[in-house]
Amino acid sequence: MITIGIHYLDDVASVDVRGKFIKGQGGFQLQRTIDKVLEAGTEKILLNMTDVPMVDSMGIGEIVRAYTRVKEQGGTLKLVGLTTRVYGALKITRLLSLIETFSNEKEAAAS
């Protein structure tokens, strides 16, 4: 099961995802969290995946939905802290050419 939390770095919301981001593990939580952040008026969002050891097609779909939702609202979504396994899955799907990635929150928030 995934757990999701939020913390802020000035005007940037960091959505912290923890656990395996796979089918049956609560993907809709991410969409609800992204909606809450957007409704609060925050347009710069980091998806911190440092504690996500693996992602499957469902998890990738949720990332795409989050990215699309944020973009539709005029915001930006960036990925942070991808593990080797998650990086590989996102590279195969070519999402890394679409969504900016950073090794840590400080770099991502400053960009």
PDB file of N, CA and C in Angstrom:
ATOM      1  N   MET A   1       0.838  -1.197   0.000  1.00  0.00           N
ATOM      2  CA  MET A   1       0.000   0.000   0.000  1.00  0.00           C
ATOM      3  C   MET A   1       0.873   1.247   0.000  1.00  0.00           C
ATOM      4  N   ILE A   2       0.437   2.241  -0.742  1.00  0.00           N
ATOM      5  CA  ILE A   2       1.187   3.483  -0.752  1.00  0.00           C
ATOM      6  C   ILE A   2       0.645   4.424   0.315  1.00  0.00           C
ATOM      7  N   THR A   3       1.524   5.280   0.787  1.00  0.00           N
ATOM      8  CA  THR A   3       1.105   6.375   1.660  1.00  0.00           C
ATOM      9  C   THR A   3       1.574   7.660   0.992  1.00  0.00           C
ATOM     10  N   ILE A   4       0.787   8.698   1.178  1.00  0.00           N
ATOM     11  CA  ILE A   4       1.093   9.974   0.538  1.00  0.00           C
ATOM     12  C   ILE A   4       1.001  11.087   1.562  1.00  0.00           C
ATOM     13  N   GLY A   5       1.998  11.943   1.557  1.00  0.00           N
ATOM     14  CA  GLY A   5       2.012  13.107   2.434  1.00  0.00           C
ATOM     15  C   GLY A   5       2.386  14.336   1.622  1.00  0.00           C
ATOM     16  N   ILE A   6       2.212  15.489   2.228  1.00  0.00           N
ATOM     17  CA  ILE A   6       2.540  16.751   1.555  1.00  0.00           C
ATOM     18  C   ILE A   6       3.349  17.612   2.517  1.00  0.00           C
ATOM     19  N   HIS A   7       4.381  18.232   2.005  1.00  0.00           N
ATOM     20  CA  HIS A   7       5.040  19.308   2.738  1.00  0.00           C
ATOM     21  C   HIS A   7       5.398  20.398   1.730  1.00  0.00           C
ATOM     22  N   TYR A   8       5.656  21.582   2.237  1.00  0.00           N
ATOM     23  CA  TYR A   8       5.874  22.728   1.353  1.00  0.00           C
ATOM     24  C   TYR A   8       7.282  23.278   1.490  1.00  0.00           C
ATOM     25  N   LEU A   9       7.822  23.677   0.355  1.00  0.00           N
ATOM     26  CA  LEU A   9       9.102  24.376   0.271  1.00  0.00           C
ATOM     27  C   LEU A   9       8.774  25.732  -0.349  1.00  0.00           C
ATOM     28  N   ASP A  10       8.515  26.711   0.493  1.00  0.00           N
ATOM     29  CA  ASP A  10       8.042  28.019   0.050  1.00  0.00           C
ATOM     30  C   ASP A  10       6.742  27.856  -0.749  1.00  0.00           C
ATOM     31  N   ASP A  11       6.757  28.185  -2.051  1.00  0.00           N
ATOM     32  CA  ASP A  11       5.532  28.106  -2.858  1.00  0.00           C
ATOM     33  C   ASP A  11       5.438  26.804  -3.660  1.00  0.00           C
ATOM     34  N   VAL A  12       6.237  25.812  -3.281  1.00  0.00           N
ATOM     35  CA  VAL A  12       6.266  24.527  -3.973  1.00  0.00           C
ATOM     36  C   VAL A  12       5.743  23.435  -3.037  1.00  0.00           C
ATOM     37  N   ALA A  13       4.790  22.657  -3.536  1.00  0.00           N
ATOM     38  CA  ALA A  13       4.268  21.528  -2.758  1.00  0.00           C
ATOM     39  C   ALA A  13       5.036  20.270  -3.145  1.00  0.00           C
ATOM     40  N   SER A  14       5.535  19.570  -2.140  1.00  0.00           N
ATOM     41  CA  SER A  14       6.194  18.292  -2.389  1.00  0.00           C
ATOM     42  C   SER A  14       5.244  17.185  -1.931  1.00  0.00           C
ATOM     43  N   VAL A  15       4.794  16.390  -2.873  1.00  0.00           N
ATOM     44  CA  VAL A  15       3.897  15.271  -2.586  1.00  0.00           C
ATOM     45  C   VAL A  15       4.783  14.037  -2.442  1.00  0.00           C
ATOM     46  N   ASP A  16       4.866  13.527  -1.220  1.00  0.00           N
ATOM     47  CA  ASP A  16       5.744  12.402  -0.908  1.00  0.00           C
ATOM     48  C   ASP A  16       4.983  11.090  -1.032  1.00  0.00           C
ATOM     49  N   VAL A  17       5.433  10.250  -1.937  1.00  0.00           N
ATOM     50  CA  VAL A  17       4.815   8.941  -2.157  1.00  0.00           C
ATOM     51  C   VAL A  17       5.743   7.890  -1.566  1.00  0.00           C
ATOM     52  N   ARG A  18       5.172   6.968  -0.774  1.00  0.00           N
ATOM     53  CA  ARG A  18       5.967   5.902  -0.161  1.00  0.00           C
ATOM     54  C   ARG A  18       5.303   4.558  -0.410  1.00  0.00           C
ATOM     55  N   GLY A  19       6.102   3.578  -0.792  1.00  0.00           N
ATOM     56  CA  GLY A  19       5.590   2.227  -1.000  1.00  0.00           C
ATOM     57  C   GLY A  19       5.567   1.855  -2.465  1.00  0.00           C
ATOM     58  N   LYS A  20       5.195   0.612  -2.731  1.00  0.00           N
ATOM     59  CA  LYS A  20       5.113   0.121  -4.106  1.00  0.00           C
ATOM     60  C   LYS A  20       3.909   0.758  -4.799  1.00  0.00           C
ATOM     61  N   PHE A  21       4.157   1.419  -5.904  1.00  0.00           N
ATOM     62  CA  PHE A  21       3.109   2.126  -6.640  1.00  0.00           C
ATOM     63  C   PHE A  21       2.598   1.188  -7.720  1.00  0.00           C
ATOM     64  N   ILE A  22       1.812   0.202  -7.283  1.00  0.00           N
ATOM     65  CA  ILE A  22       1.348  -0.855  -8.173  1.00  0.00           C
ATOM     66  C   ILE A  22      -0.158  -1.055  -8.037  1.00  0.00           C
ATOM     67  N   LYS A  23      -0.720  -1.820  -8.969  1.00  0.00           N
ATOM     68  CA  LYS A  23      -2.160  -2.074  -8.992  1.00  0.00           C
ATOM     69  C   LYS A  23      -2.651  -2.550  -7.625  1.00  0.00           C
ATOM     70  N   GLY A  24      -3.776  -1.976  -7.206  1.00  0.00           N
ATOM     71  CA  GLY A  24      -4.379  -2.366  -5.943  1.00  0.00           C
ATOM     72  C   GLY A  24      -3.768  -1.707  -4.731  1.00  0.00           C
ATOM     73  N   GLN A  25      -2.862  -0.759  -4.938  1.00  0.00           N
ATOM     74  CA  GLN A  25      -2.182  -0.138  -3.806  1.00  0.00           C
ATOM     75  C   GLN A  25      -2.586   1.314  -3.566  1.00  0.00           C
ATOM     76  N   GLY A  26      -3.756   1.723  -4.021  1.00  0.00           N
ATOM     77  CA  GLY A  26      -4.267   3.044  -3.665  1.00  0.00           C
ATOM     78  C   GLY A  26      -3.882   4.190  -4.575  1.00  0.00           C
ATOM     79  N   GLY A  27      -3.836   3.953  -5.864  1.00  0.00           N
ATOM     80  CA  GLY A  27      -3.449   4.996  -6.805  1.00  0.00           C
ATOM     81  C   GLY A  27      -4.334   6.228  -6.792  1.00  0.00           C
ATOM     82  N   PHE A  28      -5.606   6.059  -6.459  1.00  0.00           N
ATOM     83  CA  PHE A  28      -6.502   7.222  -6.461  1.00  0.00           C
ATOM     84  C   PHE A  28      -6.130   8.227  -5.376  1.00  0.00           C
ATOM     85  N   GLN A  29      -5.375   7.784  -4.392  1.00  0.00           N
ATOM     86  CA  GLN A  29      -4.907   8.707  -3.359  1.00  0.00           C
ATOM     87  C   GLN A  29      -4.083   9.833  -3.971  1.00  0.00           C
ATOM     88  N   LEU A  30      -3.275   9.505  -4.959  1.00  0.00           N
ATOM     89  CA  LEU A  30      -2.439  10.523  -5.595  1.00  0.00           C
ATOM     90  C   LEU A  30      -3.304  11.578  -6.258  1.00  0.00           C
ATOM     91  N   GLN A  31      -4.331  11.160  -6.983  1.00  0.00           N
ATOM     92  CA  GLN A  31      -5.194  12.126  -7.668  1.00  0.00           C
ATOM     93  C   GLN A  31      -5.905  13.040  -6.677  1.00  0.00           C
ATOM     94  N   ARG A  32      -6.388  12.471  -5.575  1.00  0.00           N
ATOM     95  CA  ARG A  32      -7.051  13.297  -4.553  1.00  0.00           C
ATOM     96  C   ARG A  32      -6.078  14.298  -3.948  1.00  0.00           C
ATOM     97  N   THR A  33      -4.863  13.866  -3.710  1.00  0.00           N
ATOM     98  CA  THR A  33      -3.862  14.759  -3.128  1.00  0.00           C
ATOM     99  C   THR A  33      -3.497  15.872  -4.099  1.00  0.00           C
ATOM    100  N   ILE A  34      -3.291  15.537  -5.351  1.00  0.00           N
ATOM    101  CA  ILE A  34      -2.971  16.550  -6.368  1.00  0.00           C
ATOM    102  C   ILE A  34      -4.109  17.563  -6.466  1.00  0.00           C
ATOM    103  N   ASP A  35      -5.361  17.082  -6.454  1.00  0.00           N
ATOM    104  CA  ASP A  35      -6.512  17.989  -6.512  1.00  0.00           C
ATOM    105  C   ASP A  35      -6.531  18.932  -5.314  1.00  0.00           C
ATOM    106  N   LYS A  36      -6.228  18.422  -4.113  1.00  0.00           N
ATOM    107  CA  LYS A  36      -6.193  19.266  -2.911  1.00  0.00           C
ATOM    108  C   LYS A  36      -5.140  20.361  -3.047  1.00  0.00           C
ATOM    109  N   VAL A  37      -3.974  19.995  -3.531  1.00  0.00           N
ATOM    110  CA  VAL A  37      -2.884  20.963  -3.695  1.00  0.00           C
ATOM    111  C   VAL A  37      -3.278  22.041  -4.700  1.00  0.00           C
ATOM    112  N   LEU A  38      -3.858  21.626  -5.821  1.00  0.00           N
ATOM    113  CA  LEU A  38      -4.284  22.595  -6.831  1.00  0.00           C
ATOM    114  C   LEU A  38      -5.402  23.498  -6.312  1.00  0.00           C
ATOM    115  N   GLU A  39      -6.353  22.921  -5.585  1.00  0.00           N
ATOM    116  CA  GLU A  39      -7.459  23.715  -5.027  1.00  0.00           C
ATOM    117  C   GLU A  39      -6.960  24.742  -4.023  1.00  0.00           C
ATOM    118  N   ALA A  40      -5.830  24.451  -3.366  1.00  0.00           N
ATOM    119  CA  ALA A  40      -5.247  25.386  -2.409  1.00  0.00           C
ATOM    120  C   ALA A  40      -4.480  26.515  -3.110  1.00  0.00           C
ATOM    121  N   GLY A  41      -4.394  26.431  -4.442  1.00  0.00           N
ATOM    122  CA  GLY A  41      -3.756  27.496  -5.204  1.00  0.00           C
ATOM    123  C   GLY A  41      -2.285  27.280  -5.505  1.00  0.00           C
ATOM    124  N   THR A  42      -1.763  26.103  -5.186  1.00  0.00           N
ATOM    125  CA  THR A  42      -0.357  25.809  -5.464  1.00  0.00           C
ATOM    126  C   THR A  42      -0.237  25.228  -6.866  1.00  0.00           C
ATOM    127  N   GLU A  43       0.638  25.828  -7.674  1.00  0.00           N
ATOM    128  CA  GLU A  43       0.792  25.380  -9.058  1.00  0.00           C
ATOM    129  C   GLU A  43       2.112  24.664  -9.314  1.00  0.00           C
ATOM    130  N   LYS A  44       3.059  24.778  -8.393  1.00  0.00           N
ATOM    131  CA  LYS A  44       4.353  24.101  -8.543  1.00  0.00           C
ATOM    132  C   LYS A  44       4.351  22.880  -7.633  1.00  0.00           C
ATOM    133  N   ILE A  45       4.431  21.715  -8.258  1.00  0.00           N
ATOM    134  CA  ILE A  45       4.310  20.470  -7.498  1.00  0.00           C
ATOM    135  C   ILE A  45       5.466  19.536  -7.819  1.00  0.00           C
ATOM    136  N   LEU A  46       6.050  18.981  -6.768  1.00  0.00           N
ATOM    137  CA  LEU A  46       7.071  17.957  -6.899  1.00  0.00           C
ATOM    138  C   LEU A  46       6.452  16.636  -6.488  1.00  0.00           C
ATOM    139  N   LEU A  47       6.705  15.609  -7.243  1.00  0.00           N
ATOM    140  CA  LEU A  47       6.264  14.264  -6.884  1.00  0.00           C
ATOM    141  C   LEU A  47       7.512  13.530  -6.404  1.00  0.00           C
ATOM    142  N   ASN A  48       7.674  13.477  -5.076  1.00  0.00           N
ATOM    143  CA  ASN A  48       8.862  12.884  -4.468  1.00  0.00           C
ATOM    144  C   ASN A  48       8.665  11.377  -4.364  1.00  0.00           C
ATOM    145  N   MET A  49       9.451  10.643  -5.134  1.00  0.00           N
ATOM    146  CA  MET A  49       9.311   9.188  -5.192  1.00  0.00           C
ATOM    147  C   MET A  49      10.540   8.471  -4.638  1.00  0.00           C
ATOM    148  N   THR A  50      11.257   9.135  -3.757  1.00  0.00           N
ATOM    149  CA  THR A  50      12.460   8.570  -3.156  1.00  0.00           C
ATOM    150  C   THR A  50      12.184   7.229  -2.487  1.00  0.00           C
ATOM    151  N   ASP A  51      11.016   7.084  -1.872  1.00  0.00           N
ATOM    152  CA  ASP A  51      10.673   5.856  -1.141  1.00  0.00           C
ATOM    153  C   ASP A  51       9.727   4.948  -1.916  1.00  0.00           C
ATOM    154  N   VAL A  52       9.797   5.016  -3.248  1.00  0.00           N
ATOM    155  CA  VAL A  52       8.989   4.137  -4.106  1.00  0.00           C
ATOM    156  C   VAL A  52       9.944   3.144  -4.783  1.00  0.00           C
ATOM    157  N   PRO A  53       9.951   1.887  -4.320  1.00  0.00           N
ATOM    158  CA  PRO A  53      10.889   0.922  -4.886  1.00  0.00           C
ATOM    159  C   PRO A  53      10.498   0.400  -6.264  1.00  0.00           C
ATOM    160  N   MET A  54       9.204   0.431  -6.588  1.00  0.00           N
ATOM    161  CA  MET A  54       8.771  -0.063  -7.895  1.00  0.00           C
ATOM    162  C   MET A  54       7.464   0.574  -8.310  1.00  0.00           C
ATOM    163  N   VAL A  55       7.241   0.590  -9.625  1.00  0.00           N
ATOM    164  CA  VAL A  55       6.022   1.156 -10.202  1.00  0.00           C
ATOM    165  C   VAL A  55       5.609   0.252 -11.362  1.00  0.00           C
ATOM    166  N   ASP A  56       4.302   0.008 -11.493  1.00  0.00           N
ATOM    167  CA  ASP A  56       3.813  -0.780 -12.624  1.00  0.00           C
ATOM    168  C   ASP A  56       2.987   0.121 -13.536  1.00  0.00           C
ATOM    169  N   SER A  57       2.286  -0.481 -14.484  1.00  0.00           N
ATOM    170  CA  SER A  57       1.529   0.312 -15.455  1.00  0.00           C
ATOM    171  C   SER A  57       0.460   1.167 -14.785  1.00  0.00           C
ATOM    172  N   MET A  58      -0.147   0.674 -13.717  1.00  0.00           N
ATOM    173  CA  MET A  58      -1.139   1.473 -12.991  1.00  0.00           C
ATOM    174  C   MET A  58      -0.489   2.706 -12.381  1.00  0.00           C
ATOM    175  N   GLY A  59       0.657   2.515 -11.745  1.00  0.00           N
ATOM    176  CA  GLY A  59       1.365   3.641 -11.150  1.00  0.00           C
ATOM    177  C   GLY A  59       1.802   4.645 -12.190  1.00  0.00           C
ATOM    178  N   ILE A  60       2.285   4.152 -13.327  1.00  0.00           N
ATOM    179  CA  ILE A  60       2.682   5.043 -14.417  1.00  0.00           C
ATOM    180  C   ILE A  60       1.474   5.825 -14.919  1.00  0.00           C
ATOM    181  N   GLY A  61       0.340   5.147 -15.037  1.00  0.00           N
ATOM    182  CA  GLY A  61      -0.887   5.826 -15.455  1.00  0.00           C
ATOM    183  C   GLY A  61      -1.288   6.925 -14.483  1.00  0.00           C
ATOM    184  N   GLU A  62      -1.114   6.679 -13.187  1.00  0.00           N
ATOM    185  CA  GLU A  62      -1.452   7.697 -12.176  1.00  0.00           C
ATOM    186  C   GLU A  62      -0.505   8.895 -12.265  1.00  0.00           C
ATOM    187  N   ILE A  63       0.761   8.632 -12.560  1.00  0.00           N
ATOM    188  CA  ILE A  63       1.714   9.732 -12.741  1.00  0.00           C
ATOM    189  C   ILE A  63       1.319  10.571 -13.952  1.00  0.00           C
ATOM    190  N   VAL A  64       0.954   9.912 -15.040  1.00  0.00           N
ATOM    191  CA  VAL A  64       0.515  10.622 -16.249  1.00  0.00           C
ATOM    192  C   VAL A  64      -0.737  11.440 -15.954  1.00  0.00           C
ATOM    193  N   ARG A  65      -1.694  10.859 -15.242  1.00  0.00           N
ATOM    194  CA  ARG A  65      -2.921  11.602 -14.888  1.00  0.00           C
ATOM    195  C   ARG A  65      -2.601  12.823 -14.032  1.00  0.00           C
ATOM    196  N   ALA A  66      -1.699  12.654 -13.072  1.00  0.00           N
ATOM    197  CA  ALA A  66      -1.317  13.778 -12.219  1.00  0.00           C
ATOM    198  C   ALA A  66      -0.648  14.874 -13.048  1.00  0.00           C
ATOM    199  N   TYR A  67       0.267  14.483 -13.908  1.00  0.00           N
ATOM    200  CA  TYR A  67       0.961  15.439 -14.767  1.00  0.00           C
ATOM    201  C   TYR A  67      -0.031  16.200 -15.646  1.00  0.00           C
ATOM    202  N   THR A  68      -0.950  15.472 -16.264  1.00  0.00           N
ATOM    203  CA  THR A  68      -1.951  16.079 -17.142  1.00  0.00           C
ATOM    204  C   THR A  68      -2.840  17.040 -16.373  1.00  0.00           C
ATOM    205  N   ARG A  69      -3.287  16.628 -15.204  1.00  0.00           N
ATOM    206  CA  ARG A  69      -4.166  17.470 -14.369  1.00  0.00           C
ATOM    207  C   ARG A  69      -3.468  18.776 -13.980  1.00  0.00           C
ATOM    208  N   VAL A  70      -2.227  18.665 -13.551  1.00  0.00           N
ATOM    209  CA  VAL A  70      -1.474  19.856 -13.141  1.00  0.00           C
ATOM    210  C   VAL A  70      -1.260  20.777 -14.343  1.00  0.00           C
ATOM    211  N   LYS A  71      -0.876  20.207 -15.465  1.00  0.00           N
ATOM    212  CA  LYS A  71      -0.636  20.999 -16.681  1.00  0.00           C
ATOM    213  C   LYS A  71      -1.912  21.713 -17.133  1.00  0.00           C
ATOM    214  N   GLU A  72      -3.061  21.011 -17.077  1.00  0.00           N
ATOM    215  CA  GLU A  72      -4.339  21.623 -17.455  1.00  0.00           C
ATOM    216  C   GLU A  72      -4.678  22.820 -16.585  1.00  0.00           C
ATOM    217  N   GLN A  73      -4.203  22.817 -15.346  1.00  0.00           N
ATOM    218  CA  GLN A  73      -4.466  23.916 -14.419  1.00  0.00           C
ATOM    219  C   GLN A  73      -3.392  25.000 -14.489  1.00  0.00           C
ATOM    220  N   GLY A  74      -2.478  24.868 -15.466  1.00  0.00           N
ATOM    221  CA  GLY A  74      -1.438  25.876 -15.642  1.00  0.00           C
ATOM    222  C   GLY A  74      -0.237  25.713 -14.743  1.00  0.00           C
ATOM    223  N   GLY A  75      -0.114  24.557 -14.119  1.00  0.00           N
ATOM    224  CA  GLY A  75       0.986  24.322 -13.202  1.00  0.00           C
ATOM    225  C   GLY A  75       2.087  23.459 -13.788  1.00  0.00           C
ATOM    226  N   THR A  76       3.057  23.145 -12.936  1.00  0.00           N
ATOM    227  CA  THR A  76       4.156  22.265 -13.323  1.00  0.00           C
ATOM    228  C   THR A  76       4.287  21.137 -12.319  1.00  0.00           C
ATOM    229  N   LEU A  77       4.605  19.958 -12.813  1.00  0.00           N
ATOM    230  CA  LEU A  77       4.856  18.805 -11.966  1.00  0.00           C
ATOM    231  C   LEU A  77       6.212  18.234 -12.354  1.00  0.00           C
ATOM    232  N   LYS A  78       7.055  18.026 -11.339  1.00  0.00           N
ATOM    233  CA  LYS A  78       8.393  17.480 -11.566  1.00  0.00           C
ATOM    234  C   LYS A  78       8.575  16.259 -10.676  1.00  0.00           C
ATOM    235  N   LEU A  79       9.360  15.304 -11.154  1.00  0.00           N
ATOM    236  CA  LEU A  79       9.631  14.081 -10.404  1.00  0.00           C
ATOM    237  C   LEU A  79      10.945  14.212  -9.651  1.00  0.00           C
ATOM    238  N   VAL A  80      10.965  13.666  -8.440  1.00  0.00           N
ATOM    239  CA  VAL A  80      12.149  13.762  -7.592  1.00  0.00           C
ATOM    240  C   VAL A  80      12.498  12.380  -7.035  1.00  0.00           C
ATOM    241  N   GLY A  81      13.800  12.094  -7.003  1.00  0.00           N
ATOM    242  CA  GLY A  81      14.303  10.928  -6.291  1.00  0.00           C
ATOM    243  C   GLY A  81      13.905   9.580  -6.853  1.00  0.00           C
ATOM    244  N   LEU A  82      13.941   9.429  -8.150  1.00  0.00           N
ATOM    245  CA  LEU A  82      13.550   8.154  -8.749  1.00  0.00           C
ATOM    246  C   LEU A  82      14.586   7.077  -8.448  1.00  0.00           C
ATOM    247  N   THR A  83      14.117   5.935  -7.969  1.00  0.00           N
ATOM    248  CA  THR A  83      15.015   4.801  -7.773  1.00  0.00           C
ATOM    249  C   THR A  83      15.400   4.250  -9.150  1.00  0.00           C
ATOM    250  N   THR A  84      16.418   3.416  -9.192  1.00  0.00           N
ATOM    251  CA  THR A  84      16.873   2.844 -10.461  1.00  0.00           C
ATOM    252  C   THR A  84      15.755   2.092 -11.166  1.00  0.00           C
ATOM    253  N   ARG A  85      14.993   1.328 -10.411  1.00  0.00           N
ATOM    254  CA  ARG A  85      13.907   0.528 -10.996  1.00  0.00           C
ATOM    255  C   ARG A  85      12.793   1.416 -11.556  1.00  0.00           C
ATOM    256  N   VAL A  86      12.410   2.438 -10.799  1.00  0.00           N
ATOM    257  CA  VAL A  86      11.355   3.352 -11.254  1.00  0.00           C
ATOM    258  C   VAL A  86      11.853   4.164 -12.448  1.00  0.00           C
ATOM    259  N   TYR A  87      13.091   4.614 -12.381  1.00  0.00           N
ATOM    260  CA  TYR A  87      13.681   5.356 -13.498  1.00  0.00           C
ATOM    261  C   TYR A  87      13.626   4.511 -14.776  1.00  0.00           C
ATOM    262  N   GLY A  88      13.996   3.254 -14.663  1.00  0.00           N
ATOM    263  CA  GLY A  88      13.975   2.365 -15.825  1.00  0.00           C
ATOM    264  C   GLY A  88      12.588   2.203 -16.414  1.00  0.00           C
ATOM    265  N   ALA A  89      11.583   2.040 -15.550  1.00  0.00           N
ATOM    266  CA  ALA A  89      10.205   1.890 -16.027  1.00  0.00           C
ATOM    267  C   ALA A  89       9.726   3.149 -16.737  1.00  0.00           C
ATOM    268  N   LEU A  90      10.062   4.303 -16.198  1.00  0.00           N
ATOM    269  CA  LEU A  90       9.633   5.561 -16.814  1.00  0.00           C
ATOM    270  C   LEU A  90      10.417   5.868 -18.090  1.00  0.00           C
ATOM    271  N   LYS A  91      11.654   5.411 -18.143  1.00  0.00           N
ATOM    272  CA  LYS A  91      12.465   5.618 -19.350  1.00  0.00           C
ATOM    273  C   LYS A  91      11.901   4.801 -20.512  1.00  0.00           C
ATOM    274  N   ILE A  92      11.510   3.558 -20.237  1.00  0.00           N
ATOM    275  CA  ILE A  92      10.945   2.695 -21.285  1.00  0.00           C
ATOM    276  C   ILE A  92       9.688   3.328 -21.888  1.00  0.00           C
ATOM    277  N   THR A  93       8.886   3.962 -21.044  1.00  0.00           N
ATOM    278  CA  THR A  93       7.640   4.570 -21.518  1.00  0.00           C
ATOM    279  C   THR A  93       7.855   5.963 -22.116  1.00  0.00           C
ATOM    280  N   ARG A  94       9.071   6.433 -22.083  1.00  0.00           N
ATOM    281  CA  ARG A  94       9.465   7.750 -22.610  1.00  0.00           C
ATOM    282  C   ARG A  94       8.874   8.925 -21.841  1.00  0.00           C
ATOM    283  N   LEU A  95       8.415   8.674 -20.642  1.00  0.00           N
ATOM    284  CA  LEU A  95       7.886   9.767 -19.818  1.00  0.00           C
ATOM    285  C   LEU A  95       8.981  10.726 -19.380  1.00  0.00           C
ATOM    286  N   LEU A  96      10.203  10.243 -19.294  1.00  0.00           N
ATOM    287  CA  LEU A  96      11.293  11.105 -18.846  1.00  0.00           C
ATOM    288  C   LEU A  96      11.598  12.219 -19.838  1.00  0.00           C
ATOM    289  N   SER A  97      11.159  12.044 -21.083  1.00  0.00           N
ATOM    290  CA  SER A  97      11.328  13.129 -22.058  1.00  0.00           C
ATOM    291  C   SER A  97      10.221  14.175 -21.903  1.00  0.00           C
ATOM    292  N   LEU A  98       9.183  13.834 -21.172  1.00  0.00           N
ATOM    293  CA  LEU A  98       8.040  14.723 -20.975  1.00  0.00           C
ATOM    294  C   LEU A  98       8.074  15.429 -19.619  1.00  0.00           C
ATOM    295  N   ILE A  99       8.433  14.682 -18.585  1.00  0.00           N
ATOM    296  CA  ILE A  99       8.407  15.204 -17.221  1.00  0.00           C
ATOM    297  C   ILE A  99       9.836  15.384 -16.722  1.00  0.00           C
ATOM    298  N   GLU A 100      10.135  16.582 -16.218  1.00  0.00           N
ATOM    299  CA  GLU A 100      11.467  16.852 -15.681  1.00  0.00           C
ATOM    300  C   GLU A 100      11.710  16.017 -14.429  1.00  0.00           C
ATOM    301  N   THR A 101      12.952  15.541 -14.273  1.00  0.00           N
ATOM    302  CA  THR A 101      13.316  14.763 -13.093  1.00  0.00           C
ATOM    303  C   THR A 101      14.539  15.378 -12.423  1.00  0.00           C
ATOM    304  N   PHE A 102      14.584  15.217 -11.104  1.00  0.00           N
ATOM    305  CA  PHE A 102      15.682  15.752 -10.312  1.00  0.00           C
ATOM    306  C   PHE A 102      16.055  14.741  -9.242  1.00  0.00           C
ATOM    307  N   SER A 103      17.292  14.807  -8.786  1.00  0.00           N
ATOM    308  CA  SER A 103      17.735  13.857  -7.772  1.00  0.00           C
ATOM    309  C   SER A 103      17.267  14.244  -6.375  1.00  0.00           C
ATOM    310  N   ASN A 104      17.028  15.553  -6.144  1.00  0.00           N
ATOM    311  CA  ASN A 104      16.562  15.962  -4.813  1.00  0.00           C
ATOM    312  C   ASN A 104      15.604  17.156  -4.909  1.00  0.00           C
ATOM    313  N   GLU A 105      14.898  17.378  -3.812  1.00  0.00           N
ATOM    314  CA  GLU A 105      13.872  18.438  -3.776  1.00  0.00           C
ATOM    315  C   GLU A 105      14.467  19.832  -3.942  1.00  0.00           C
ATOM    316  N   LYS A 106      15.625  20.042  -3.353  1.00  0.00           N
ATOM    317  CA  LYS A 106      16.230  21.379  -3.412  1.00  0.00           C
ATOM    318  C   LYS A 106      16.480  21.796  -4.858  1.00  0.00           C
ATOM    319  N   GLU A 107      17.067  20.903  -5.660  1.00  0.00           N
ATOM    320  CA  GLU A 107      17.310  21.197  -7.077  1.00  0.00           C
ATOM    321  C   GLU A 107      15.992  21.421  -7.823  1.00  0.00           C
ATOM    322  N   ALA A 108      15.033  20.557  -7.564  1.00  0.00           N
ATOM    323  CA  ALA A 108      13.747  20.641  -8.268  1.00  0.00           C
ATOM    324  C   ALA A 108      13.016  21.945  -7.920  1.00  0.00           C
ATOM    325  N   ALA A 109      12.988  22.300  -6.651  1.00  0.00           N
ATOM    326  CA  ALA A 109      12.288  23.518  -6.230  1.00  0.00           C
ATOM    327  C   ALA A 109      12.949  24.775  -6.794  1.00  0.00           C
ATOM    328  N   ALA A 110      14.251  24.732  -6.968  1.00  0.00           N
ATOM    329  CA  ALA A 110      14.983  25.897  -7.479  1.00  0.00           C
ATOM    330  C   ALA A 110      14.848  26.047  -8.987  1.00  0.00           C
ATOM    331  N   SER A 111      14.424  24.998  -9.664  1.00  0.00           N
ATOM    332  CA  SER A 111      14.367  25.048 -11.133  1.00  0.00           C
ATOM    333  C   SER A 111      13.121  25.746 -11.655  1.00  0.00           C
TER     334      SER A 111
END
